[in-house]
XYZ file of C-alpha atoms in Angstrom:
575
model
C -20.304 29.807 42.845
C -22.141 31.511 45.318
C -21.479 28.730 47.829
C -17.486 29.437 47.438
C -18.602 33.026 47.916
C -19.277 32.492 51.224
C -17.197 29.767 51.798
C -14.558 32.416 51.417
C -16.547 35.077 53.406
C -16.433 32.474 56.252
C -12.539 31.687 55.958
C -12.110 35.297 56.327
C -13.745 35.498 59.598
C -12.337 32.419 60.732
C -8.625 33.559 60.647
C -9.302 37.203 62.210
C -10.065 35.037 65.214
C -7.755 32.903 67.214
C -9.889 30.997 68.645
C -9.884 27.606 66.807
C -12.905 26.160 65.302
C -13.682 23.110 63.535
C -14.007 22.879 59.716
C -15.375 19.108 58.527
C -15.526 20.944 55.287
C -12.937 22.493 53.000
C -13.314 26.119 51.413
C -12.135 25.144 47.997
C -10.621 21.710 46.316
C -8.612 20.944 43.290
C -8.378 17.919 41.650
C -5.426 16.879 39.491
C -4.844 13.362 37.881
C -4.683 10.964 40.474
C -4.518 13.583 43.876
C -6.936 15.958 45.691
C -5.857 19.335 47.532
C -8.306 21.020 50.280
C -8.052 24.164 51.060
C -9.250 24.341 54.953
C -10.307 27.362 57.043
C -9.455 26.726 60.565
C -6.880 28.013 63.114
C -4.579 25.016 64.017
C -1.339 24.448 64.877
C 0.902 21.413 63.084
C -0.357 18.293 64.811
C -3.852 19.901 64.803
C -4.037 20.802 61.180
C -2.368 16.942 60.365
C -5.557 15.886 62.581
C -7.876 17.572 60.249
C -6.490 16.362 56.960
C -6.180 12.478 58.104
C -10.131 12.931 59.285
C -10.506 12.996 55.370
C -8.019 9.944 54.521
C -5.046 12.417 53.775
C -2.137 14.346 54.923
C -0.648 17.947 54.880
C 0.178 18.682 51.127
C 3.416 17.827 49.918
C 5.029 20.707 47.603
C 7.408 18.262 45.395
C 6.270 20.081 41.573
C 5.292 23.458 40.509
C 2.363 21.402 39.649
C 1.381 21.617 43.157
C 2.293 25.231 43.967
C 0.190 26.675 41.255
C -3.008 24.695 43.032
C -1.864 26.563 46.162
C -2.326 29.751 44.530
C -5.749 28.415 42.960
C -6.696 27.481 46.928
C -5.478 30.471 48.505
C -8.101 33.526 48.030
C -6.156 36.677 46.452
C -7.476 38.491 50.106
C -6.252 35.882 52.359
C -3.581 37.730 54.315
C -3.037 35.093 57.028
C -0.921 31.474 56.763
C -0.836 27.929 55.838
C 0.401 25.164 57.003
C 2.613 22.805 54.693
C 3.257 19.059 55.046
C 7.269 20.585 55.614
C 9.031 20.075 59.389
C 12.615 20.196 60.320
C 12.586 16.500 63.271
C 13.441 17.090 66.562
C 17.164 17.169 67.489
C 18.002 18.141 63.920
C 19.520 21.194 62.764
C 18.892 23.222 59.090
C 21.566 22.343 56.297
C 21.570 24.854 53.994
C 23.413 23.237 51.380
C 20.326 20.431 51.134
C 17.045 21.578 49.086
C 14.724 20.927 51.592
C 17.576 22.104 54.292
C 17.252 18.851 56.201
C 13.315 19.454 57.001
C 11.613 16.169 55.608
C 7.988 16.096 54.105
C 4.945 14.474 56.886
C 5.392 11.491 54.459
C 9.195 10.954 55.859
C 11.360 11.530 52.623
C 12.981 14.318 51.756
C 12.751 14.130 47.626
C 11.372 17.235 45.823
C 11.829 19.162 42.391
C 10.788 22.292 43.585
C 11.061 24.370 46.881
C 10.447 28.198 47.319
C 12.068 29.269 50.671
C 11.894 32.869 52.204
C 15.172 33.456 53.674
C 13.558 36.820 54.293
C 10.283 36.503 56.057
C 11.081 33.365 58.178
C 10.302 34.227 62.349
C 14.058 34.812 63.298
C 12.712 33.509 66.896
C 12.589 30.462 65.362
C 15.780 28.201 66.565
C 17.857 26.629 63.737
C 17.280 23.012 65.142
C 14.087 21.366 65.299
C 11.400 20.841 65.889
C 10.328 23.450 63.573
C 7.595 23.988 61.174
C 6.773 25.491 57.585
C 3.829 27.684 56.495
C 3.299 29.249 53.467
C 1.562 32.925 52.267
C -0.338 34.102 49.525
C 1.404 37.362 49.228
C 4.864 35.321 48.026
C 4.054 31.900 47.937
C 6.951 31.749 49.789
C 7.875 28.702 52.691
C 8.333 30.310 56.069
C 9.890 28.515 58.886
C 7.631 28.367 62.141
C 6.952 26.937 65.373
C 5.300 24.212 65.263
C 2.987 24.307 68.315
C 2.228 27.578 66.740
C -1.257 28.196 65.029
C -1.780 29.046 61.583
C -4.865 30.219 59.999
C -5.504 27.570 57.258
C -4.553 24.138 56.382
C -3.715 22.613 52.674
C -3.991 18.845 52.793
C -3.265 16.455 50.433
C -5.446 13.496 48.898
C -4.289 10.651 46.787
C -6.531 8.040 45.031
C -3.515 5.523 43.169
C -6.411 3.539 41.684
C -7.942 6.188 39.221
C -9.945 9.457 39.395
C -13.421 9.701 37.071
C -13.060 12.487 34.364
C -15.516 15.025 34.181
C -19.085 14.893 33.008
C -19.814 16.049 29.324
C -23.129 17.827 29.620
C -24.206 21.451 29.210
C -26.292 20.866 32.706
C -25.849 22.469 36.229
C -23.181 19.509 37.859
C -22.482 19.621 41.990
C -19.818 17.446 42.865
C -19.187 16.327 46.026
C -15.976 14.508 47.276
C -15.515 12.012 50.163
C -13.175 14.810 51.810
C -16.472 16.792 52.030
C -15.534 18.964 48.981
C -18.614 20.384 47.246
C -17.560 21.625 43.426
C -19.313 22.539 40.607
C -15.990 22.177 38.339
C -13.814 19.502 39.140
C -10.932 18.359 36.160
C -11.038 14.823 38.577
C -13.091 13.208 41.085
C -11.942 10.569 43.688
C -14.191 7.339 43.724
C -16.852 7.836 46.074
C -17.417 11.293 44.562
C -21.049 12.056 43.656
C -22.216 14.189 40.375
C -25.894 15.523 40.998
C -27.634 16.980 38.167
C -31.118 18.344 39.126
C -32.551 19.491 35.914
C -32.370 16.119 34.738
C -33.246 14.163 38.115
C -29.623 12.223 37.697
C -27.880 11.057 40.366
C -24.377 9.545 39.988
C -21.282 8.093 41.525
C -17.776 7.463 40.420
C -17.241 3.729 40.890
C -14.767 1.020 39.757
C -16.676 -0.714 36.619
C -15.312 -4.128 35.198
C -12.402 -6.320 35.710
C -10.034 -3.901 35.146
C -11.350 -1.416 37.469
C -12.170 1.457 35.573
C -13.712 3.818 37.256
C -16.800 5.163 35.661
C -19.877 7.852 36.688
C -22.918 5.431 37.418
C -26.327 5.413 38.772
C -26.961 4.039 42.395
C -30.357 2.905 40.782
C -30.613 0.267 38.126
C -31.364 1.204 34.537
C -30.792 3.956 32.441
C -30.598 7.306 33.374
C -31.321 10.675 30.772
C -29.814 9.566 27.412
C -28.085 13.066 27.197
C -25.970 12.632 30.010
C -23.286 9.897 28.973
C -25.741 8.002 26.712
C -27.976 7.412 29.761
C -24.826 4.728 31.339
C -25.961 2.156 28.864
C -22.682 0.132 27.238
C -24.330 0.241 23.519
C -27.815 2.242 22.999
C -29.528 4.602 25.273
C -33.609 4.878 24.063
C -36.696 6.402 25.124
C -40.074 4.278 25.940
C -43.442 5.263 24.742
C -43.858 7.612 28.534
C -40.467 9.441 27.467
C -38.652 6.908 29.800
C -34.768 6.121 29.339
C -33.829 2.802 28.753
C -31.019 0.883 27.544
C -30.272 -1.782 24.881
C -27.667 -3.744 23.686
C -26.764 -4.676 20.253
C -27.354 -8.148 18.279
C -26.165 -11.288 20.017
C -25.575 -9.530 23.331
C -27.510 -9.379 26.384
C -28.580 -6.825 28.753
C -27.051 -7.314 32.673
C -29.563 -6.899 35.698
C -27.921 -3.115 36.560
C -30.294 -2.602 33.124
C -27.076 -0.577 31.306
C -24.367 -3.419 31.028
C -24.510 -5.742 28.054
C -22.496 -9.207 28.170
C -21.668 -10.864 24.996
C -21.599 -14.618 25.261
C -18.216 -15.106 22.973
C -16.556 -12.589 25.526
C -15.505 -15.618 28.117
C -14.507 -18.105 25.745
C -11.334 -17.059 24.460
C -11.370 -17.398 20.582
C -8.246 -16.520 18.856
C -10.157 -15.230 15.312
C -13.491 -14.758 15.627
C -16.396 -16.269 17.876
C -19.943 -16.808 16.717
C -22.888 -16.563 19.508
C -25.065 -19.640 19.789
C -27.868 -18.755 22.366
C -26.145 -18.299 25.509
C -23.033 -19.160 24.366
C -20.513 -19.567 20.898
C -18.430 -21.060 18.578
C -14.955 -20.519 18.056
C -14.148 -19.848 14.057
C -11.217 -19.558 11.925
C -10.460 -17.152 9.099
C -10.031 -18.241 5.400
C -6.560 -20.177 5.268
C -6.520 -21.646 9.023
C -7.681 -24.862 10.755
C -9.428 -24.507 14.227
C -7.324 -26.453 16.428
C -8.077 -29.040 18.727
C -8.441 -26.953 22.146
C -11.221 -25.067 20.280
C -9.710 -22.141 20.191
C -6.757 -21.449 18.495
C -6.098 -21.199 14.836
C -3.654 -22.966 12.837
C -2.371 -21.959 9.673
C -3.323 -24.235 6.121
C -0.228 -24.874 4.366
C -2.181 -24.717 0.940
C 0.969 -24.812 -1.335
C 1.001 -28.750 0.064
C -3.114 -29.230 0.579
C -3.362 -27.995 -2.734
C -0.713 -28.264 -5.659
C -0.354 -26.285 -8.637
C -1.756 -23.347 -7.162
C 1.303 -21.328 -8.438
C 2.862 -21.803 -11.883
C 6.667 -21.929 -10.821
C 7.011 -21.569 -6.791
C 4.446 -21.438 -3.789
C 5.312 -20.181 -0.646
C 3.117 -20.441 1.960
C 2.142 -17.432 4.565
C 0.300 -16.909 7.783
C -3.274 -17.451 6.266
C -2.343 -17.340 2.883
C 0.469 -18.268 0.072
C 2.862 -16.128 -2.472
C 3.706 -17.531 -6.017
C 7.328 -17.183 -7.048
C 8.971 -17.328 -10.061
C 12.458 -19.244 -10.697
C 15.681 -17.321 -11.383
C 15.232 -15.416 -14.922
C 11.386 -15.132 -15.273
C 9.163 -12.202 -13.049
C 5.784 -12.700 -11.782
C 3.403 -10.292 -14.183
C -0.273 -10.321 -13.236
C 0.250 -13.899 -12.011
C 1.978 -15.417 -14.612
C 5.673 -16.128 -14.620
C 7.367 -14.597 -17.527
C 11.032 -14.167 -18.813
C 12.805 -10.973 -17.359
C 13.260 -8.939 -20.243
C 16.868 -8.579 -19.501
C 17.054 -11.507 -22.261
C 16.478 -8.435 -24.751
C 19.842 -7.189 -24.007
C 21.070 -10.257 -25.514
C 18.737 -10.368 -28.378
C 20.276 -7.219 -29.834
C 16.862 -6.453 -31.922
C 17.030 -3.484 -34.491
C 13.516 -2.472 -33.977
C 11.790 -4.124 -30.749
C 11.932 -6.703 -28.269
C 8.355 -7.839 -27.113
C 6.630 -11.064 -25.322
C 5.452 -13.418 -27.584
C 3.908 -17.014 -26.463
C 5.382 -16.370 -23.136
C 9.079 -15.576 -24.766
C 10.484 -12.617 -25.712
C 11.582 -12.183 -29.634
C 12.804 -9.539 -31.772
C 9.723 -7.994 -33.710
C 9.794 -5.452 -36.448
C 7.531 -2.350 -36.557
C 5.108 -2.165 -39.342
C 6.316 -2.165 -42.658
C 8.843 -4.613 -41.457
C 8.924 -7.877 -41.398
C 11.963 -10.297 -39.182
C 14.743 -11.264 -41.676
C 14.638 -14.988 -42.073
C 18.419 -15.469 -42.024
C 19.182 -12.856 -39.099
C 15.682 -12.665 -36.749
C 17.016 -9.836 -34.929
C 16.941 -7.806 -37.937
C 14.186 -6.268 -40.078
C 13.479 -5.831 -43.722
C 10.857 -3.629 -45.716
C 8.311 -5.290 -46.949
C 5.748 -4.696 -49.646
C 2.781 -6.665 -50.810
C 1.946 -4.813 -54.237
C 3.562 -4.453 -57.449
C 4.040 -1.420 -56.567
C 5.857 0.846 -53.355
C 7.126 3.460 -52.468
C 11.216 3.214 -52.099
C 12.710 3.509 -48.431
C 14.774 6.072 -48.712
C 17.508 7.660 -46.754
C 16.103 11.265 -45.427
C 20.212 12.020 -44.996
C 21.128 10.950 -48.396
C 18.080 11.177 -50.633
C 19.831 8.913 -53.405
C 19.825 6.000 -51.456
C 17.146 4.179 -51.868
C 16.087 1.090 -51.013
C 13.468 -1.687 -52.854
C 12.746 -5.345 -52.047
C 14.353 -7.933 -53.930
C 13.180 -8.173 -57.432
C 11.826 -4.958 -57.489
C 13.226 -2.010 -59.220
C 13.574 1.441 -58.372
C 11.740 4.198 -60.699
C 11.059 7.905 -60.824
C 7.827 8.996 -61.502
C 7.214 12.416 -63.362
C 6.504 13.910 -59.914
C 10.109 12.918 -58.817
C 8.525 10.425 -56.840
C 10.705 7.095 -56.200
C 8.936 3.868 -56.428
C 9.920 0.391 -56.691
C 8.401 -1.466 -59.327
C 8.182 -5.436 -59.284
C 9.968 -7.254 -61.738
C 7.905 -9.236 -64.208
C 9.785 -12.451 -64.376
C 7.301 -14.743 -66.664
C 8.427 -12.199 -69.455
C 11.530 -13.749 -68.895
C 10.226 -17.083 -69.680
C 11.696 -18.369 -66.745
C 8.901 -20.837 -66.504
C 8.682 -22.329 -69.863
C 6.961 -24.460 -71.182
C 5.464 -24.372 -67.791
C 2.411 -21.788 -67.265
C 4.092 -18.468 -65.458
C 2.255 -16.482 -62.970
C 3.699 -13.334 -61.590
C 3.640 -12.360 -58.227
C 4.732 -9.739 -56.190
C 8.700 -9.878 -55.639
C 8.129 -13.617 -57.256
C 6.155 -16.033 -59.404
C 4.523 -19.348 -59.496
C 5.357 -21.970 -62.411
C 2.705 -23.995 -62.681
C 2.542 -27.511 -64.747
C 1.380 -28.278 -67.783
C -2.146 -29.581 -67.883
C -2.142 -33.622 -67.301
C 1.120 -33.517 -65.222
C 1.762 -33.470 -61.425
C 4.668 -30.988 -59.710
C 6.284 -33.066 -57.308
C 7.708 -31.956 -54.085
C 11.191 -31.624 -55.598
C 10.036 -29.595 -58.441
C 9.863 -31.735 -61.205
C 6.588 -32.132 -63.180
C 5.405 -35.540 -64.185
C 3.285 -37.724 -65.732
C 0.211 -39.052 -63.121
C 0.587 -42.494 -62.120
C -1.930 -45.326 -64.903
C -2.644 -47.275 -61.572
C -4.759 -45.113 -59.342
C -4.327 -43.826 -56.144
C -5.922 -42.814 -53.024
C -7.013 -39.329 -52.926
C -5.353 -37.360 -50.544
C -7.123 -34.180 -50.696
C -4.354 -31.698 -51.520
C -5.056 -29.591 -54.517
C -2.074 -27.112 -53.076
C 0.445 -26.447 -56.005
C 3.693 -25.827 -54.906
C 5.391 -22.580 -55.856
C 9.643 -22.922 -56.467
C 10.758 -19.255 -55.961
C 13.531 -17.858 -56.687
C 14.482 -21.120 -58.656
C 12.595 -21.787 -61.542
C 10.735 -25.478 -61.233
C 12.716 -28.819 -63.227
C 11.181 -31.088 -65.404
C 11.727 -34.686 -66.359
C 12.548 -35.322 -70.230
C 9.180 -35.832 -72.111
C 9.629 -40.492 -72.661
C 9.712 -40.115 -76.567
C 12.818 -37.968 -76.499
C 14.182 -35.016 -78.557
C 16.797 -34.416 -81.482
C 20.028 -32.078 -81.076
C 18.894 -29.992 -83.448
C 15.605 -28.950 -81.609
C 17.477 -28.941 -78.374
C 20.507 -26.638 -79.851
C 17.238 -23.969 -81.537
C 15.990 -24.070 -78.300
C 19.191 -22.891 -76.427
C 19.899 -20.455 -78.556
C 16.461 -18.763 -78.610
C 16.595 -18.697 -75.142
C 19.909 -17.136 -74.809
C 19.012 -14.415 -77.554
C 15.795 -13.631 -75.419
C 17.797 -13.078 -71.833
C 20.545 -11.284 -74.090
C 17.694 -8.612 -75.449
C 15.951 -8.045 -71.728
C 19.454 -7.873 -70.403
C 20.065 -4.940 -72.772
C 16.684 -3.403 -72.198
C 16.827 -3.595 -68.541
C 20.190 -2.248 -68.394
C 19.036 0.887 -70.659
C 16.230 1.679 -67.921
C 18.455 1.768 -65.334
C 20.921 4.179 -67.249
C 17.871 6.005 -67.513
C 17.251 6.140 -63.707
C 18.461 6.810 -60.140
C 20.875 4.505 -59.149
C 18.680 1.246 -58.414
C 19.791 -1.069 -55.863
C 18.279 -4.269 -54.816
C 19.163 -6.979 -52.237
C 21.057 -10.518 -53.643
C 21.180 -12.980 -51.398
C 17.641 -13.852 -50.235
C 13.964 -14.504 -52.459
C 11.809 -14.190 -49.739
C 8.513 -16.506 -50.620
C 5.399 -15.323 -51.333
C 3.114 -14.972 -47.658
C 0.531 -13.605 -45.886
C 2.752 -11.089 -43.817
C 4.105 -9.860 -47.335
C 7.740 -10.157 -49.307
C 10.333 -9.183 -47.756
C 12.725 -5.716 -48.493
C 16.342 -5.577 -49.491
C 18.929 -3.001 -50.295
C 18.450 -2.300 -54.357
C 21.705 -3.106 -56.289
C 21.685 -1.576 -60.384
C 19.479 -3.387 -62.292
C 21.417 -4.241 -64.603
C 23.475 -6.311 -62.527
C 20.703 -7.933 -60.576
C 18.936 -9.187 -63.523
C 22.440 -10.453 -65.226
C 22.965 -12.338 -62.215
C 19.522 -13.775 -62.406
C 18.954 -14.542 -65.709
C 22.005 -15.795 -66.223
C 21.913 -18.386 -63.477
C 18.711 -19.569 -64.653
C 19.804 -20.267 -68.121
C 22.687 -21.969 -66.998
C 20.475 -24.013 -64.968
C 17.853 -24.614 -68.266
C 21.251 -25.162 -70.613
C 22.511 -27.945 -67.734
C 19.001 -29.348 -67.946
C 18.581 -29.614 -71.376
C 22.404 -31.264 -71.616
C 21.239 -33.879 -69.701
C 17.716 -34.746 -71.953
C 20.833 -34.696 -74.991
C 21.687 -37.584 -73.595
């Protein structure tokens, strides 16, 4: 800072005097993306001051931006009082057109575009002829442009620096930094540096330059000397890992399967020049081109070719495989969704089911299913009936209509002292709807079971075992015949009308007294109602529910079917 001090001390003293002097060095530089600006201090006219920037590889500035105009100000000291020539002239045997921007004056490069301009129609020399040649200056009181003569002197000159290529960015350190710029600007802050431009950093004995690194030029701060410098300036210029020796020394290393260059920082990787499409895997000085999982190295080495492992490998998918870049996508057919891998049917098929309770997956298919209590009807799946697997339940009844009850089929609806309404299975070996066969009651149903020395065939019938023997098949199962009481051949020795008439009417006196009874119970009760149509068989999931119809009509119907069946039966021994 102090340097600029006097830098600016000097400029000072420079433009009180006319006499020109030479100034190799400028007073201040700023550096902006890819372009310089110096700021000299020396008395020159035009062609003089153009003589001074080109000694540096540049021109007089060009003033196209307000970019540019706010690094004048930056240049120009606040006490500078004098001028500065611009990179701005009017060509001989031309004349100003005011209605043009740049009023027919063209830049040093030899265009005329711009996007700024900042004339003083005031404080222009009215000497000055309105054809050329003529000059333009600029002040740091306005920042105005002033027309002048161009083999007149001015006390400054603002050139203009351009590096296409690429600029290095600033160093990151908390250390004292003096740049110095191959247009002899010395800087302790510079947003840019030009290539060429050294960084010196004496607390840490570093000594850099901005060069173009690598094969796509980027221009990076390095050491003239090879090996690492301090590791807390830019990680010491190594490419992976800056460390420190057993003496405190710097030096760099690279990282596994790369190797360290003879400038001691670089690292080279030996899979970098081969050209692998996926990945590369270093073999001593060189490597191996590899493919990911689901492609084929191809035959230049290379490149990678996708598996198509729908075809390699089939049945992958249950329904469809497509195949992908490196991979493969299962499908399903129209109707069915892919869940978890698995096709399964869209449950848009419920829709059609109409289910009164649910619709769930079951083996892969979806089926009506009944919540609990319930159990499918057998002659409408998509509807549910109660179910109950004891003699006794408690009725389903309507919460709306609290006499409507319901109670499975053969059972009967009852009120116990507490009001409660049950349905209580009907007892239908007190019926004798099994004799002479043994009766065993179930719930909702009942079990006849053969006499001891006969056999229930599959139709029902019991009769007499085979004299010639036969091969054991292992059932012992008996068969139960619900609703429908089981049939029975004619015993071989026969039987007289008279025992088969006592018989009939003992059985038809019996049904007539529990038709009475039951009847009188029901008088006695709620209205009891019972299904009619369906004996659902006795299961592990339980018997089945029905609407309850009176009891005395249920068991009229039932009892009365089964003695017409025993009376038809016992016709036929008559005979």
């Amino acid at each position: 800072m102090w340097f600029l001090l006097v830098a600016m001390g000097s400029l000072r003293a420079g433009l009180a005097s006319p006499t020109p002097s030479p100034a190799p060095n400028p007073l201040g530089a700023q550096c902006l993306g890819s372009a310089c600006y110096g700021l000299f201090g020396t008395s020159r006219s035009f062609a003089e001051a153009g003589g001074v920037c080109e000694g540096g590889g540049g021109h007089l500035i060009t003033v196209r931006s307000t970019v540019v105009a706010e690094a004048i100000a930056l240049l120009l000291p606040r006490n500078f009082s004098g001028r500065a020539w611009l990179g701005l002239r009017l060509p001989e045997n031309r004349c100003v057109e005011p209605a043009k921007r740049l009023r027919g004056f063209q830049w040093v490069t030899g265009d005329e575009w711009t996007d700024f301009d900042a004339w003083d129609r005031k404080g222009s020399d009215p000497k000055v002829p309105s054809c050329g040649p003529t000059c333009v200056v600029v002040t740091r009181h306005t920042l105005k442009w002033q027309e002048r003569a161009c083999n007149a002197s001015a006390e400054a000159v603002l050139c203009e620096y351009n590096y296409p290529n690429g600029t290095c960015g600033p160093l990151t350190t908390d250390f004292a930094v003096t740049y110095r710029t191959p247009f002899g600007a010395q800087e302790s802050d510079l947003v840019a540096s030009p290539p060429g431009t050294t960084a010196e950093l004496p607390s840490l004995g570093a000594l850099l330059e901005c060069r173009a690194q690598g094969s796509n030029g980027t221009f990076e701060w390095v050491s003239t000397a090879p090996g690492a410098w301090n590791c807390q300036l830019q990680n010491g210029g190594c490419a992976d890992q800056c460390h420190l020796d057993e003496q405190g020394r710097p030096y760099c290393a690279c990282l596994e399967d790369k190797r360290l260059l003879e400038d001691q920082r670089s690292c080279w990787y030996p899979c970098a020049s081969l050209g692998c499409q996926q990945h590369c895997e270093p073999q001593g000085d060189s490597g191996v081109c590899m493919c990911f999982e689901g492609y084929k190295l191809d035959s230049d080495g290379k490149s990678c070719l996708d598996i198509d492992d729908c075809h390699v490998t089939p049945g992958l998918c249950e329904q469809k495989c497509i195949n992908t870049q490196g991979a493969f996508e299962c499908s399903c057919w129209p109707g069915y969704s892919l869940v978890k891998g698995k096709c399964l049917p869209d449950r848009s098929v419920c829709f059609d089911l109409t289910c009164e309770h649910e619709c769930n997956l079951v083996d892969g298919v979806y089926k009506c299913t009944c919540s609990e209590g319930y159990t499918p009807d057998p002659k409408s799946p998509h509807k549910c009936l109660l179910v109950c697997n004891q003699t006794e339940c408690a009725a389903q009844c309507d919460p709306h209509t609290l006499d409507t009850c319901y109670c499975p089929e053969n059972f009967i609806l009852d009120v116990e002292k507490d009001d409660m309404k049950v349905c209580k299975d009907i007892n239908e070996c007190e019926s004798g709807f099994c004799d002479p066969l043994k009766c065993i009651n179930i719930p909702g149903s009942y079990n006849c079971i053969c006499p001891d020395g006969r056999i229930q065939e599959v139709d029902g019938f019991c009769e007499q075992p085979s004299e010639e023997p036969e091969e054991f098949s292992g059932q012992t199962e008996i068969y139960p015949k619900s609703p429908v009481p089981p049939s029975f051949a004619p015993p071989k020795d026969g039987r007289s009308r008279g025992t088969l008439v006592a018989i009939i009417v003992s059985v038809t006196l019996t049904v007539v007294m529990l038709v009475v009874i039951i009847c009188y119970l029901v008088k006695k009760r709620y209205a009891a109602q019972s299904i009619s149509d369906y004996k659902s068989q006795q299961s592990e999931s339980g018997v089945a529910l029905q609407h309850v119809s009176p009891a005395c009509d249920s068991s009229r119907r039932k009892i009365g079917k089964n003695l017409a069946e025993q009376k038809s039966r016992k016709s036929q021994d008559s005979y």
